[in-house]
Amino acid sequence: MAHGTTPDGILGKVIGLVSLFAVLPVFSLSMPLSFMFGSPSCWGFGEKYRPSFSYVWSKFMTETVMGCRLKLVGTRALYKDGPCVYLSNHRAWADFFIDMYLTEGRAFILSRFAVAYVFPAFMLPAMWVGAVFAFKRGKAGAHEELNNALDAHFKTFTDFSGFVVYPEGTRNTRPKSLPLKRGLIKYTHSRGMDVQIIIGGHKEHVLSEQRGSASWGVEIPVGYSEIISSKAFIGDFEGFYAEVKRAWELEWDRVYGEKDRPTRPYHPKVQLVEYTNGMSVLLVASSALCFVAGIAAVIWCVTLAAAAMPLGVALGAARGA
């Protein structure tokens, strides 16, 4: 079954690989590019509240760059009445912008620090505003250190009321879920936070380093679960974990099964935040650097073409002789 613009078979693999290489430069510069070309605009300096960076970036990548078509399964919507941990299925690189968009930019994403070395133009601004919590894989048993760092992140970046967790612990493109890891579910229970499960289908067809493929216009069925309150399971982590697992499996079946089909197109609502001076500086500086990099790229291409022109003329003359 074809997803988006990438057909099945060998031709599809070739098109998907070419598309991946074409979109990676855009992805690497996607944060400043979203500031310049994203909608809604971040540039209303006279307004007290403006769209959050995380919302503008995630919408730009999901809808503008990759052309994803979100379809809501069922009638439940995003929970936003208090601190919440959103459990999502991890399929590919596309998860990061799709899942942030599905939380309306209200949740930050956990990512390994190594990603900052691969995509610094995206990761450094995202880390600056708190949209990404970058961590280094530590020694076994360092859970409390991570938990304390998450507490500090919440206190520092108050625009975020939750974060996205991939409880399977690794990318999984199989039709069935992997067992859920307990670590950050324990954190959620210990902090008395609510949980909502958000399952998105076919995300691996959008942008995937594992598949070596990218495609435009993929339809993404999305399901939001009922809310699970850890306060209803005080002193009973096993009961809380069992309820999370039950809701996870139910939502997975709703999205990937045949019982419930997508009901309507879905566009997450914009989140407005009050901009700090630092955010305004970041907005201007990163956009300016992206503009300069674009001009430099154009000059480099023109120079390369001009340098190749005499060689082409010489080869043409040699053939004529």
PDB file of C-alpha atoms in Angstrom:
ATOM      1  CA  MET A   1       0.000   0.000   0.000  1.00  0.00           C
ATOM      2  CA  ALA A   2       1.453   3.362  -1.068  1.00  0.00           C
ATOM      3  CA  HIS A   3       1.643   6.206   1.442  1.00  0.00           C
ATOM      4  CA  GLY A   4       1.891   9.775   0.213  1.00  0.00           C
ATOM      5  CA  THR A   5       3.867  10.393  -2.967  1.00  0.00           C
ATOM      6  CA  THR A   6       6.079   7.323  -2.607  1.00  0.00           C
ATOM      7  CA  PRO A   7       4.787   4.342  -4.639  1.00  0.00           C
ATOM      8  CA  ASP A   8       5.370   0.691  -3.805  1.00  0.00           C
ATOM      9  CA  GLY A   9       8.225  -1.409  -5.202  1.00  0.00           C
ATOM     10  CA  ILE A  10      11.761  -0.607  -6.306  1.00  0.00           C
ATOM     11  CA  LEU A  11      10.752   2.717  -7.870  1.00  0.00           C
ATOM     12  CA  GLY A  12       9.223   3.765  -4.572  1.00  0.00           C
ATOM     13  CA  LYS A  13      12.432   2.969  -2.689  1.00  0.00           C
ATOM     14  CA  VAL A  14      14.447   5.110  -5.110  1.00  0.00           C
ATOM     15  CA  ILE A  15      11.969   8.008  -4.924  1.00  0.00           C
ATOM     16  CA  GLY A  16      11.825   7.724  -1.142  1.00  0.00           C
ATOM     17  CA  LEU A  17      15.621   7.842  -0.814  1.00  0.00           C
ATOM     18  CA  VAL A  18      15.924  10.839  -3.152  1.00  0.00           C
ATOM     19  CA  SER A  19      13.130  12.573  -1.231  1.00  0.00           C
ATOM     20  CA  LEU A  20      14.931  11.893   2.061  1.00  0.00           C
ATOM     21  CA  PHE A  21      18.144  13.525   0.834  1.00  0.00           C
ATOM     22  CA  ALA A  22      16.123  16.449  -0.529  1.00  0.00           C
ATOM     23  CA  VAL A  23      14.280  17.125   2.722  1.00  0.00           C
ATOM     24  CA  LEU A  24      17.180  16.641   5.187  1.00  0.00           C
ATOM     25  CA  PRO A  25      18.707  20.112   4.544  1.00  0.00           C
ATOM     26  CA  VAL A  26      15.270  21.644   5.141  1.00  0.00           C
ATOM     27  CA  PHE A  27      14.833  19.591   8.317  1.00  0.00           C
ATOM     28  CA  SER A  28      18.248  20.652   9.611  1.00  0.00           C
ATOM     29  CA  LEU A  29      17.311  24.340   9.177  1.00  0.00           C
ATOM     30  CA  SER A  30      13.624  23.871   9.950  1.00  0.00           C
ATOM     31  CA  MET A  31      13.488  25.972  13.119  1.00  0.00           C
ATOM     32  CA  PRO A  32      14.736  29.253  11.549  1.00  0.00           C
ATOM     33  CA  LEU A  33      12.884  28.440   8.309  1.00  0.00           C
ATOM     34  CA  SER A  34       9.638  28.127  10.254  1.00  0.00           C
ATOM     35  CA  PHE A  35      10.273  31.549  11.786  1.00  0.00           C
ATOM     36  CA  MET A  36      10.625  33.020   8.289  1.00  0.00           C
ATOM     37  CA  PHE A  37       7.917  31.144   6.372  1.00  0.00           C
ATOM     38  CA  GLY A  38       5.710  29.442   8.963  1.00  0.00           C
ATOM     39  CA  SER A  39       2.084  30.234   9.661  1.00  0.00           C
ATOM     40  CA  PRO A  40       0.856  31.669  11.976  1.00  0.00           C
ATOM     41  CA  SER A  41       3.601  34.275  12.118  1.00  0.00           C
ATOM     42  CA  CYS A  42       5.912  34.813  15.091  1.00  0.00           C
ATOM     43  CA  TRP A  43       6.681  38.385  14.066  1.00  0.00           C
ATOM     44  CA  GLY A  44       3.911  40.382  15.753  1.00  0.00           C
ATOM     45  CA  PHE A  45       6.235  42.411  17.957  1.00  0.00           C
ATOM     46  CA  GLY A  46       3.406  44.727  19.005  1.00  0.00           C
ATOM     47  CA  GLU A  47       1.339  41.858  20.384  1.00  0.00           C
ATOM     48  CA  LYS A  48       1.668  40.602  23.948  1.00  0.00           C
ATOM     49  CA  TYR A  49       0.924  36.976  23.052  1.00  0.00           C
ATOM     50  CA  ARG A  50       2.204  35.244  19.939  1.00  0.00           C
ATOM     51  CA  PRO A  51       2.249  31.635  18.654  1.00  0.00           C
ATOM     52  CA  SER A  52       4.776  29.478  20.474  1.00  0.00           C
ATOM     53  CA  PHE A  53       7.955  28.524  18.629  1.00  0.00           C
ATOM     54  CA  SER A  54       7.198  24.844  19.174  1.00  0.00           C
ATOM     55  CA  TYR A  55       3.750  25.158  17.590  1.00  0.00           C
ATOM     56  CA  VAL A  56       4.956  27.174  14.584  1.00  0.00           C
ATOM     57  CA  TRP A  57       7.889  24.820  13.960  1.00  0.00           C
ATOM     58  CA  SER A  58       5.902  21.589  14.336  1.00  0.00           C
ATOM     59  CA  LYS A  59       3.072  22.827  12.128  1.00  0.00           C
ATOM     60  CA  PHE A  60       5.572  24.055   9.504  1.00  0.00           C
ATOM     61  CA  MET A  61       7.275  20.657   9.309  1.00  0.00           C
ATOM     62  CA  THR A  62       4.081  18.571   9.523  1.00  0.00           C
ATOM     63  CA  GLU A  63       1.801  20.438   7.125  1.00  0.00           C
ATOM     64  CA  THR A  64       3.943  22.783   4.998  1.00  0.00           C
ATOM     65  CA  VAL A  65       7.125  20.781   4.399  1.00  0.00           C
ATOM     66  CA  MET A  66       5.792  17.206   4.563  1.00  0.00           C
ATOM     67  CA  GLY A  67       2.139  17.859   3.646  1.00  0.00           C
ATOM     68  CA  CYS A  68       0.788  15.419   6.246  1.00  0.00           C
ATOM     69  CA  ARG A  69      -2.994  15.028   6.410  1.00  0.00           C
ATOM     70  CA  LEU A  70      -4.046  14.412  10.000  1.00  0.00           C
ATOM     71  CA  LYS A  71      -7.269  12.456  10.497  1.00  0.00           C
ATOM     72  CA  LEU A  72      -8.872  12.258  13.934  1.00  0.00           C
ATOM     73  CA  VAL A  73     -10.005   8.796  15.040  1.00  0.00           C
ATOM     74  CA  GLY A  74     -12.941   9.088  17.401  1.00  0.00           C
ATOM     75  CA  THR A  75     -14.009  12.294  19.155  1.00  0.00           C
ATOM     76  CA  ARG A  76     -11.548  12.744  22.039  1.00  0.00           C
ATOM     77  CA  ALA A  77      -9.185  15.702  21.894  1.00  0.00           C
ATOM     78  CA  LEU A  78      -5.959  16.856  23.523  1.00  0.00           C
ATOM     79  CA  TYR A  79      -6.041  17.159  27.308  1.00  0.00           C
ATOM     80  CA  LYS A  80      -4.738  20.582  28.414  1.00  0.00           C
ATOM     81  CA  ASP A  81      -6.276  21.239  31.840  1.00  0.00           C
ATOM     82  CA  GLY A  82      -3.136  20.502  33.844  1.00  0.00           C
ATOM     83  CA  PRO A  83       0.350  18.962  33.879  1.00  0.00           C
ATOM     84  CA  CYS A  84       0.334  15.895  31.649  1.00  0.00           C
ATOM     85  CA  VAL A  85       2.681  13.307  30.228  1.00  0.00           C
ATOM     86  CA  TYR A  86       1.761  12.277  26.692  1.00  0.00           C
ATOM     87  CA  LEU A  87       2.694   8.720  25.756  1.00  0.00           C
ATOM     88  CA  SER A  88       3.238   8.282  22.008  1.00  0.00           C
ATOM     89  CA  ASN A  89       4.385   5.555  19.651  1.00  0.00           C
ATOM     90  CA  HIS A  90       7.919   5.997  18.303  1.00  0.00           C
ATOM     91  CA  ARG A  91       8.184   5.203  14.576  1.00  0.00           C
ATOM     92  CA  ALA A  92      10.762   7.524  12.970  1.00  0.00           C
ATOM     93  CA  TRP A  93      12.340  10.992  12.898  1.00  0.00           C
ATOM     94  CA  ALA A  94       8.963  12.395  11.830  1.00  0.00           C
ATOM     95  CA  ASP A  95       7.633  11.644  15.319  1.00  0.00           C
ATOM     96  CA  PHE A  96       9.357  14.689  16.780  1.00  0.00           C
ATOM     97  CA  PHE A  97       7.503  17.310  14.780  1.00  0.00           C
ATOM     98  CA  ILE A  98       4.237  15.383  14.320  1.00  0.00           C
ATOM     99  CA  ASP A  99       3.885  14.546  18.015  1.00  0.00           C
ATOM    100  CA  MET A 100       4.783  18.084  19.090  1.00  0.00           C
ATOM    101  CA  TYR A 101       2.116  19.375  16.702  1.00  0.00           C
ATOM    102  CA  LEU A 102      -0.411  16.900  18.132  1.00  0.00           C
ATOM    103  CA  THR A 103       0.205  18.452  21.583  1.00  0.00           C
ATOM    104  CA  GLU A 104      -0.257  21.971  20.121  1.00  0.00           C
ATOM    105  CA  GLY A 105       3.338  22.753  21.094  1.00  0.00           C
ATOM    106  CA  ARG A 106       2.420  22.463  24.785  1.00  0.00           C
ATOM    107  CA  ALA A 107       4.747  19.502  25.403  1.00  0.00           C
ATOM    108  CA  PHE A 108       8.496  19.329  25.047  1.00  0.00           C
ATOM    109  CA  ILE A 109      10.254  16.362  23.481  1.00  0.00           C
ATOM    110  CA  LEU A 110      12.927  14.173  25.059  1.00  0.00           C
ATOM    111  CA  SER A 111      15.898  13.583  22.752  1.00  0.00           C
ATOM    112  CA  ARG A 112      19.387  12.204  23.083  1.00  0.00           C
ATOM    113  CA  PHE A 113      22.013  14.940  23.167  1.00  0.00           C
ATOM    114  CA  ALA A 114      23.836  13.347  20.224  1.00  0.00           C
ATOM    115  CA  VAL A 115      21.105  14.662  17.887  1.00  0.00           C
ATOM    116  CA  ALA A 116      22.410  18.192  18.562  1.00  0.00           C
ATOM    117  CA  TYR A 117      25.677  17.254  16.824  1.00  0.00           C
ATOM    118  CA  VAL A 118      23.785  16.085  13.717  1.00  0.00           C
ATOM    119  CA  PHE A 119      21.219  18.916  13.476  1.00  0.00           C
ATOM    120  CA  PRO A 120      22.674  21.864  15.449  1.00  0.00           C
ATOM    121  CA  ALA A 121      20.734  24.576  13.546  1.00  0.00           C
ATOM    122  CA  PHE A 122      17.494  22.945  14.677  1.00  0.00           C
ATOM    123  CA  MET A 123      18.427  21.507  18.060  1.00  0.00           C
ATOM    124  CA  LEU A 124      20.229  24.474  19.629  1.00  0.00           C
ATOM    125  CA  PRO A 125      17.323  26.958  19.197  1.00  0.00           C
ATOM    126  CA  ALA A 126      14.861  24.238  20.276  1.00  0.00           C
ATOM    127  CA  MET A 127      16.896  23.535  23.410  1.00  0.00           C
ATOM    128  CA  TRP A 128      17.221  27.280  24.090  1.00  0.00           C
ATOM    129  CA  VAL A 129      13.444  27.725  24.311  1.00  0.00           C
ATOM    130  CA  GLY A 130      12.872  24.418  26.118  1.00  0.00           C
ATOM    131  CA  ALA A 131      11.098  22.637  23.252  1.00  0.00           C
ATOM    132  CA  VAL A 132      13.655  19.820  23.453  1.00  0.00           C
ATOM    133  CA  PHE A 133      14.992  18.261  26.643  1.00  0.00           C
ATOM    134  CA  ALA A 134      18.333  16.808  25.564  1.00  0.00           C
ATOM    135  CA  PHE A 135      19.825  14.109  27.751  1.00  0.00           C
ATOM    136  CA  LYS A 136      22.911  11.950  27.654  1.00  0.00           C
ATOM    137  CA  ARG A 137      22.571   8.233  28.156  1.00  0.00           C
ATOM    138  CA  GLY A 138      23.930   7.808  31.653  1.00  0.00           C
ATOM    139  CA  LYS A 139      25.002   4.898  33.736  1.00  0.00           C
ATOM    140  CA  ALA A 140      22.476   2.337  34.908  1.00  0.00           C
ATOM    141  CA  GLY A 141      20.394   3.434  37.870  1.00  0.00           C
ATOM    142  CA  ALA A 142      20.713   7.193  37.234  1.00  0.00           C
ATOM    143  CA  HIS A 143      16.932   7.599  37.143  1.00  0.00           C
ATOM    144  CA  GLU A 144      16.730  10.082  40.014  1.00  0.00           C
ATOM    145  CA  GLU A 145      19.225  12.376  38.295  1.00  0.00           C
ATOM    146  CA  LEU A 146      17.040  12.392  35.170  1.00  0.00           C
ATOM    147  CA  ASN A 147      13.905  12.950  37.240  1.00  0.00           C
ATOM    148  CA  ASN A 148      15.442  15.959  38.976  1.00  0.00           C
ATOM    149  CA  ALA A 149      16.546  17.384  35.626  1.00  0.00           C
ATOM    150  CA  LEU A 150      12.969  17.065  34.328  1.00  0.00           C
ATOM    151  CA  ASP A 151      11.657  18.862  37.424  1.00  0.00           C
ATOM    152  CA  ALA A 152      14.111  21.691  36.794  1.00  0.00           C
ATOM    153  CA  HIS A 153      13.100  21.884  33.124  1.00  0.00           C
ATOM    154  CA  PHE A 154       9.448  22.341  34.062  1.00  0.00           C
ATOM    155  CA  LYS A 155      10.335  25.134  36.499  1.00  0.00           C
ATOM    156  CA  THR A 156      12.501  26.915  33.933  1.00  0.00           C
ATOM    157  CA  PHE A 157      10.223  26.623  30.889  1.00  0.00           C
ATOM    158  CA  THR A 158       6.770  27.321  32.253  1.00  0.00           C
ATOM    159  CA  ASP A 159       5.107  27.541  28.815  1.00  0.00           C
ATOM    160  CA  PHE A 160       5.247  23.746  28.653  1.00  0.00           C
ATOM    161  CA  SER A 161       2.657  21.866  30.682  1.00  0.00           C
ATOM    162  CA  GLY A 162       3.903  18.397  29.761  1.00  0.00           C
ATOM    163  CA  PHE A 163       6.258  16.318  27.696  1.00  0.00           C
ATOM    164  CA  VAL A 164       6.111  13.514  25.149  1.00  0.00           C
ATOM    165  CA  VAL A 165       7.418  10.083  26.163  1.00  0.00           C
ATOM    166  CA  TYR A 166       8.003   7.091  23.892  1.00  0.00           C
ATOM    167  CA  PRO A 167       7.344   4.302  26.399  1.00  0.00           C
ATOM    168  CA  GLU A 168       8.309   1.455  24.058  1.00  0.00           C
ATOM    169  CA  GLY A 169      11.877   2.684  24.491  1.00  0.00           C
ATOM    170  CA  THR A 170      12.899   2.376  20.831  1.00  0.00           C
ATOM    171  CA  ARG A 171      11.594   2.822  17.305  1.00  0.00           C
ATOM    172  CA  ASN A 172       8.964   0.233  16.478  1.00  0.00           C
ATOM    173  CA  THR A 173       7.449  -0.015  12.991  1.00  0.00           C
ATOM    174  CA  ARG A 174       5.735  -3.341  13.596  1.00  0.00           C
ATOM    175  CA  PRO A 175       1.939  -3.573  13.578  1.00  0.00           C
ATOM    176  CA  LYS A 176       1.976  -4.526  17.277  1.00  0.00           C
ATOM    177  CA  SER A 177       3.272  -2.542  20.237  1.00  0.00           C
ATOM    178  CA  LEU A 178       6.377  -3.450  22.230  1.00  0.00           C
ATOM    179  CA  PRO A 179       6.160  -3.824  26.040  1.00  0.00           C
ATOM    180  CA  LEU A 180       6.063  -0.460  27.816  1.00  0.00           C
ATOM    181  CA  LYS A 181       9.141   0.622  29.783  1.00  0.00           C
ATOM    182  CA  ARG A 182       8.430   1.649  33.353  1.00  0.00           C
ATOM    183  CA  GLY A 183      11.013   4.413  33.990  1.00  0.00           C
ATOM    184  CA  LEU A 184       9.197   7.615  32.988  1.00  0.00           C
ATOM    185  CA  ILE A 185       5.808   6.131  33.813  1.00  0.00           C
ATOM    186  CA  LYS A 186       7.161   5.850  37.372  1.00  0.00           C
ATOM    187  CA  TYR A 187       8.224   9.494  37.186  1.00  0.00           C
ATOM    188  CA  THR A 188       4.689  10.447  36.143  1.00  0.00           C
ATOM    189  CA  HIS A 189       3.186   8.511  39.048  1.00  0.00           C
ATOM    190  CA  SER A 190       5.645   9.924  41.592  1.00  0.00           C
ATOM    191  CA  ARG A 191       4.850  13.529  40.525  1.00  0.00           C
ATOM    192  CA  GLY A 192       1.082  13.035  40.548  1.00  0.00           C
ATOM    193  CA  MET A 193       0.732  13.942  36.867  1.00  0.00           C
ATOM    194  CA  ASP A 194      -1.983  12.922  34.448  1.00  0.00           C
ATOM    195  CA  VAL A 195      -1.366  10.722  31.403  1.00  0.00           C
ATOM    196  CA  GLN A 196      -2.851  10.837  27.935  1.00  0.00           C
ATOM    197  CA  ILE A 197      -1.931   8.424  25.163  1.00  0.00           C
ATOM    198  CA  ILE A 198      -1.566   9.796  21.633  1.00  0.00           C
ATOM    199  CA  ILE A 199      -1.147   7.226  18.858  1.00  0.00           C
ATOM    200  CA  GLY A 200      -0.316   8.333  15.312  1.00  0.00           C
ATOM    201  CA  GLY A 201      -0.307   5.857  12.437  1.00  0.00           C
ATOM    202  CA  HIS A 202       2.013   5.681   9.412  1.00  0.00           C
ATOM    203  CA  LYS A 203       4.498   8.242  10.751  1.00  0.00           C
ATOM    204  CA  GLU A 204       7.400   6.122   9.494  1.00  0.00           C
ATOM    205  CA  HIS A 205       6.325   6.879   5.909  1.00  0.00           C
ATOM    206  CA  VAL A 206       6.767  10.631   6.393  1.00  0.00           C
ATOM    207  CA  LEU A 207      10.464  10.895   7.263  1.00  0.00           C
ATOM    208  CA  SER A 208      12.488   7.884   8.375  1.00  0.00           C
ATOM    209  CA  GLU A 209      16.228   7.380   8.633  1.00  0.00           C
ATOM    210  CA  GLN A 210      15.630   3.686   9.364  1.00  0.00           C
ATOM    211  CA  ARG A 211      13.671   3.131   6.148  1.00  0.00           C
ATOM    212  CA  GLY A 212      15.876   5.589   4.234  1.00  0.00           C
ATOM    213  CA  SER A 213      12.771   7.259   2.861  1.00  0.00           C
ATOM    214  CA  ALA A 214      10.584  10.371   2.909  1.00  0.00           C
ATOM    215  CA  SER A 215       7.180  11.049   1.386  1.00  0.00           C
ATOM    216  CA  TRP A 216       4.852  14.030   1.034  1.00  0.00           C
ATOM    217  CA  GLY A 217       1.121  13.947   1.739  1.00  0.00           C
ATOM    218  CA  VAL A 218       0.934  10.915   4.049  1.00  0.00           C
ATOM    219  CA  GLU A 219      -2.388  10.458   5.844  1.00  0.00           C
ATOM    220  CA  ILE A 220      -1.857  10.165   9.604  1.00  0.00           C
ATOM    221  CA  PRO A 221      -4.726   8.661  11.647  1.00  0.00           C
ATOM    222  CA  VAL A 222      -4.547  10.074  15.184  1.00  0.00           C
ATOM    223  CA  GLY A 223      -6.196   8.881  18.377  1.00  0.00           C
ATOM    224  CA  TYR A 224      -6.305  10.521  21.821  1.00  0.00           C
ATOM    225  CA  SER A 225      -7.041   8.331  24.833  1.00  0.00           C
ATOM    226  CA  GLU A 226      -9.084   9.009  27.924  1.00  0.00           C
ATOM    227  CA  ILE A 227      -7.203  10.729  30.772  1.00  0.00           C
ATOM    228  CA  ILE A 228      -5.494   8.546  33.374  1.00  0.00           C
ATOM    229  CA  SER A 229      -4.927  10.349  36.681  1.00  0.00           C
ATOM    230  CA  SER A 230      -2.075   9.120  38.833  1.00  0.00           C
ATOM    231  CA  LYS A 231      -3.829  10.706  41.801  1.00  0.00           C
ATOM    232  CA  ALA A 232      -6.387   7.896  41.562  1.00  0.00           C
ATOM    233  CA  PHE A 233      -3.565   5.395  42.207  1.00  0.00           C
ATOM    234  CA  ILE A 234      -1.715   6.939  45.156  1.00  0.00           C
ATOM    235  CA  GLY A 235       0.637   4.314  46.599  1.00  0.00           C
ATOM    236  CA  ASP A 236      -0.308   1.845  43.857  1.00  0.00           C
ATOM    237  CA  PHE A 237       2.137   2.117  40.972  1.00  0.00           C
ATOM    238  CA  GLU A 238       1.344  -1.370  39.692  1.00  0.00           C
ATOM    239  CA  GLY A 239      -2.345  -0.490  39.404  1.00  0.00           C
ATOM    240  CA  PHE A 240      -1.442   2.763  37.626  1.00  0.00           C
ATOM    241  CA  TYR A 241       0.907   0.956  35.239  1.00  0.00           C
ATOM    242  CA  ALA A 242      -1.759  -1.652  34.458  1.00  0.00           C
ATOM    243  CA  GLU A 243      -4.295   1.098  33.655  1.00  0.00           C
ATOM    244  CA  VAL A 244      -1.775   2.884  31.397  1.00  0.00           C
ATOM    245  CA  LYS A 245      -1.046  -0.371  29.613  1.00  0.00           C
ATOM    246  CA  ARG A 246      -4.749  -1.085  29.138  1.00  0.00           C
ATOM    247  CA  ALA A 247      -5.412   2.370  27.680  1.00  0.00           C
ATOM    248  CA  TRP A 248      -2.307   2.147  25.475  1.00  0.00           C
ATOM    249  CA  GLU A 249      -3.390  -1.155  23.919  1.00  0.00           C
ATOM    250  CA  LEU A 250      -6.947   0.108  23.424  1.00  0.00           C
ATOM    251  CA  GLU A 251      -5.802   3.284  21.666  1.00  0.00           C
ATOM    252  CA  TRP A 252      -3.307   1.361  19.526  1.00  0.00           C
ATOM    253  CA  ASP A 253      -6.110  -0.955  18.357  1.00  0.00           C
ATOM    254  CA  ARG A 254      -8.412   2.008  17.656  1.00  0.00           C
ATOM    255  CA  VAL A 255      -5.855   3.686  15.391  1.00  0.00           C
ATOM    256  CA  TYR A 256      -4.341   0.636  13.715  1.00  0.00           C
ATOM    257  CA  GLY A 257      -7.405  -1.592  13.789  1.00  0.00           C
ATOM    258  CA  GLU A 258     -10.490  -1.591  11.625  1.00  0.00           C
ATOM    259  CA  LYS A 259     -13.113  -0.726  14.258  1.00  0.00           C
ATOM    260  CA  ASP A 260     -12.783   3.052  14.094  1.00  0.00           C
ATOM    261  CA  ARG A 261     -11.895   4.880  10.903  1.00  0.00           C
ATOM    262  CA  PRO A 262     -10.691   8.493  10.689  1.00  0.00           C
ATOM    263  CA  THR A 263     -13.693  10.740  11.056  1.00  0.00           C
ATOM    264  CA  ARG A 264     -12.529  14.193   9.980  1.00  0.00           C
ATOM    265  CA  PRO A 265      -9.481  16.271   9.049  1.00  0.00           C
ATOM    266  CA  TYR A 266      -7.667  17.489  12.129  1.00  0.00           C
ATOM    267  CA  HIS A 267      -5.673  20.682  12.677  1.00  0.00           C
ATOM    268  CA  PRO A 268      -4.363  21.201  16.239  1.00  0.00           C
ATOM    269  CA  LYS A 269      -5.126  24.635  17.691  1.00  0.00           C
ATOM    270  CA  VAL A 270      -2.466  27.296  18.104  1.00  0.00           C
ATOM    271  CA  GLN A 271      -0.896  27.893  21.502  1.00  0.00           C
ATOM    272  CA  LEU A 272      -0.174  31.542  22.358  1.00  0.00           C
ATOM    273  CA  VAL A 273       2.626  32.464  24.769  1.00  0.00           C
ATOM    274  CA  GLU A 274       4.209  35.638  26.063  1.00  0.00           C
ATOM    275  CA  TYR A 275       7.574  36.199  24.382  1.00  0.00           C
ATOM    276  CA  THR A 276      10.638  37.012  26.462  1.00  0.00           C
ATOM    277  CA  ASN A 277      13.425  39.293  25.230  1.00  0.00           C
ATOM    278  CA  GLY A 278      15.570  36.200  24.739  1.00  0.00           C
ATOM    279  CA  MET A 279      12.960  34.633  22.472  1.00  0.00           C
ATOM    280  CA  SER A 280      12.775  37.784  20.357  1.00  0.00           C
ATOM    281  CA  VAL A 281      16.564  37.865  20.034  1.00  0.00           C
ATOM    282  CA  LEU A 282      16.590  34.208  19.036  1.00  0.00           C
ATOM    283  CA  LEU A 283      13.859  34.826  16.467  1.00  0.00           C
ATOM    284  CA  VAL A 284      15.780  37.637  14.771  1.00  0.00           C
ATOM    285  CA  ALA A 285      19.263  36.122  15.051  1.00  0.00           C
ATOM    286  CA  SER A 286      18.406  32.627  13.795  1.00  0.00           C
ATOM    287  CA  SER A 287      16.342  34.012  10.912  1.00  0.00           C
ATOM    288  CA  ALA A 288      19.213  36.318   9.913  1.00  0.00           C
ATOM    289  CA  LEU A 289      21.720  33.462  10.021  1.00  0.00           C
ATOM    290  CA  CYS A 290      19.411  31.277   7.939  1.00  0.00           C
ATOM    291  CA  PHE A 291      19.033  34.095   5.388  1.00  0.00           C
ATOM    292  CA  VAL A 292      22.815  34.546   5.165  1.00  0.00           C
ATOM    293  CA  ALA A 293      23.286  30.776   4.782  1.00  0.00           C
ATOM    294  CA  GLY A 294      20.725  30.761   1.963  1.00  0.00           C
ATOM    295  CA  ILE A 295      22.493  33.576   0.124  1.00  0.00           C
ATOM    296  CA  ALA A 296      25.818  31.770   0.575  1.00  0.00           C
ATOM    297  CA  ALA A 297      24.310  28.563  -0.842  1.00  0.00           C
ATOM    298  CA  VAL A 298      23.008  30.398  -3.911  1.00  0.00           C
ATOM    299  CA  ILE A 299      26.400  32.042  -4.498  1.00  0.00           C
ATOM    300  CA  TRP A 300      28.126  28.669  -4.134  1.00  0.00           C
ATOM    301  CA  CYS A 301      25.784  27.049  -6.677  1.00  0.00           C
ATOM    302  CA  VAL A 302      26.248  29.899  -9.166  1.00  0.00           C
ATOM    303  CA  THR A 303      30.024  29.758  -8.722  1.00  0.00           C
ATOM    304  CA  LEU A 304      30.022  26.002  -9.208  1.00  0.00           C
ATOM    305  CA  ALA A 305      27.921  26.315 -12.360  1.00  0.00           C
ATOM    306  CA  ALA A 306      30.202  29.048 -13.728  1.00  0.00           C
ATOM    307  CA  ALA A 307      33.283  26.939 -13.050  1.00  0.00           C
ATOM    308  CA  ALA A 308      31.732  23.945 -14.802  1.00  0.00           C
ATOM    309  CA  MET A 309      30.724  25.955 -17.882  1.00  0.00           C
ATOM    310  CA  PRO A 310      34.199  26.097 -19.524  1.00  0.00           C
ATOM    311  CA  LEU A 311      34.544  22.364 -19.003  1.00  0.00           C
ATOM    312  CA  GLY A 312      31.227  21.794 -20.757  1.00  0.00           C
ATOM    313  CA  VAL A 313      32.270  24.017 -23.660  1.00  0.00           C
ATOM    314  CA  ALA A 314      35.576  22.184 -23.970  1.00  0.00           C
ATOM    315  CA  LEU A 315      33.874  18.778 -23.984  1.00  0.00           C
ATOM    316  CA  GLY A 316      31.428  19.970 -26.606  1.00  0.00           C
ATOM    317  CA  ALA A 317      34.250  21.239 -28.788  1.00  0.00           C
ATOM    318  CA  ALA A 318      36.101  17.943 -28.402  1.00  0.00           C
ATOM    319  CA  ARG A 319      33.046  15.987 -29.554  1.00  0.00           C
ATOM    320  CA  GLY A 320      32.633  18.309 -32.548  1.00  0.00           C
ATOM    321  CA  ALA A 321      36.252  17.799 -33.539  1.00  0.00           C
TER     322      ALA A 321
END
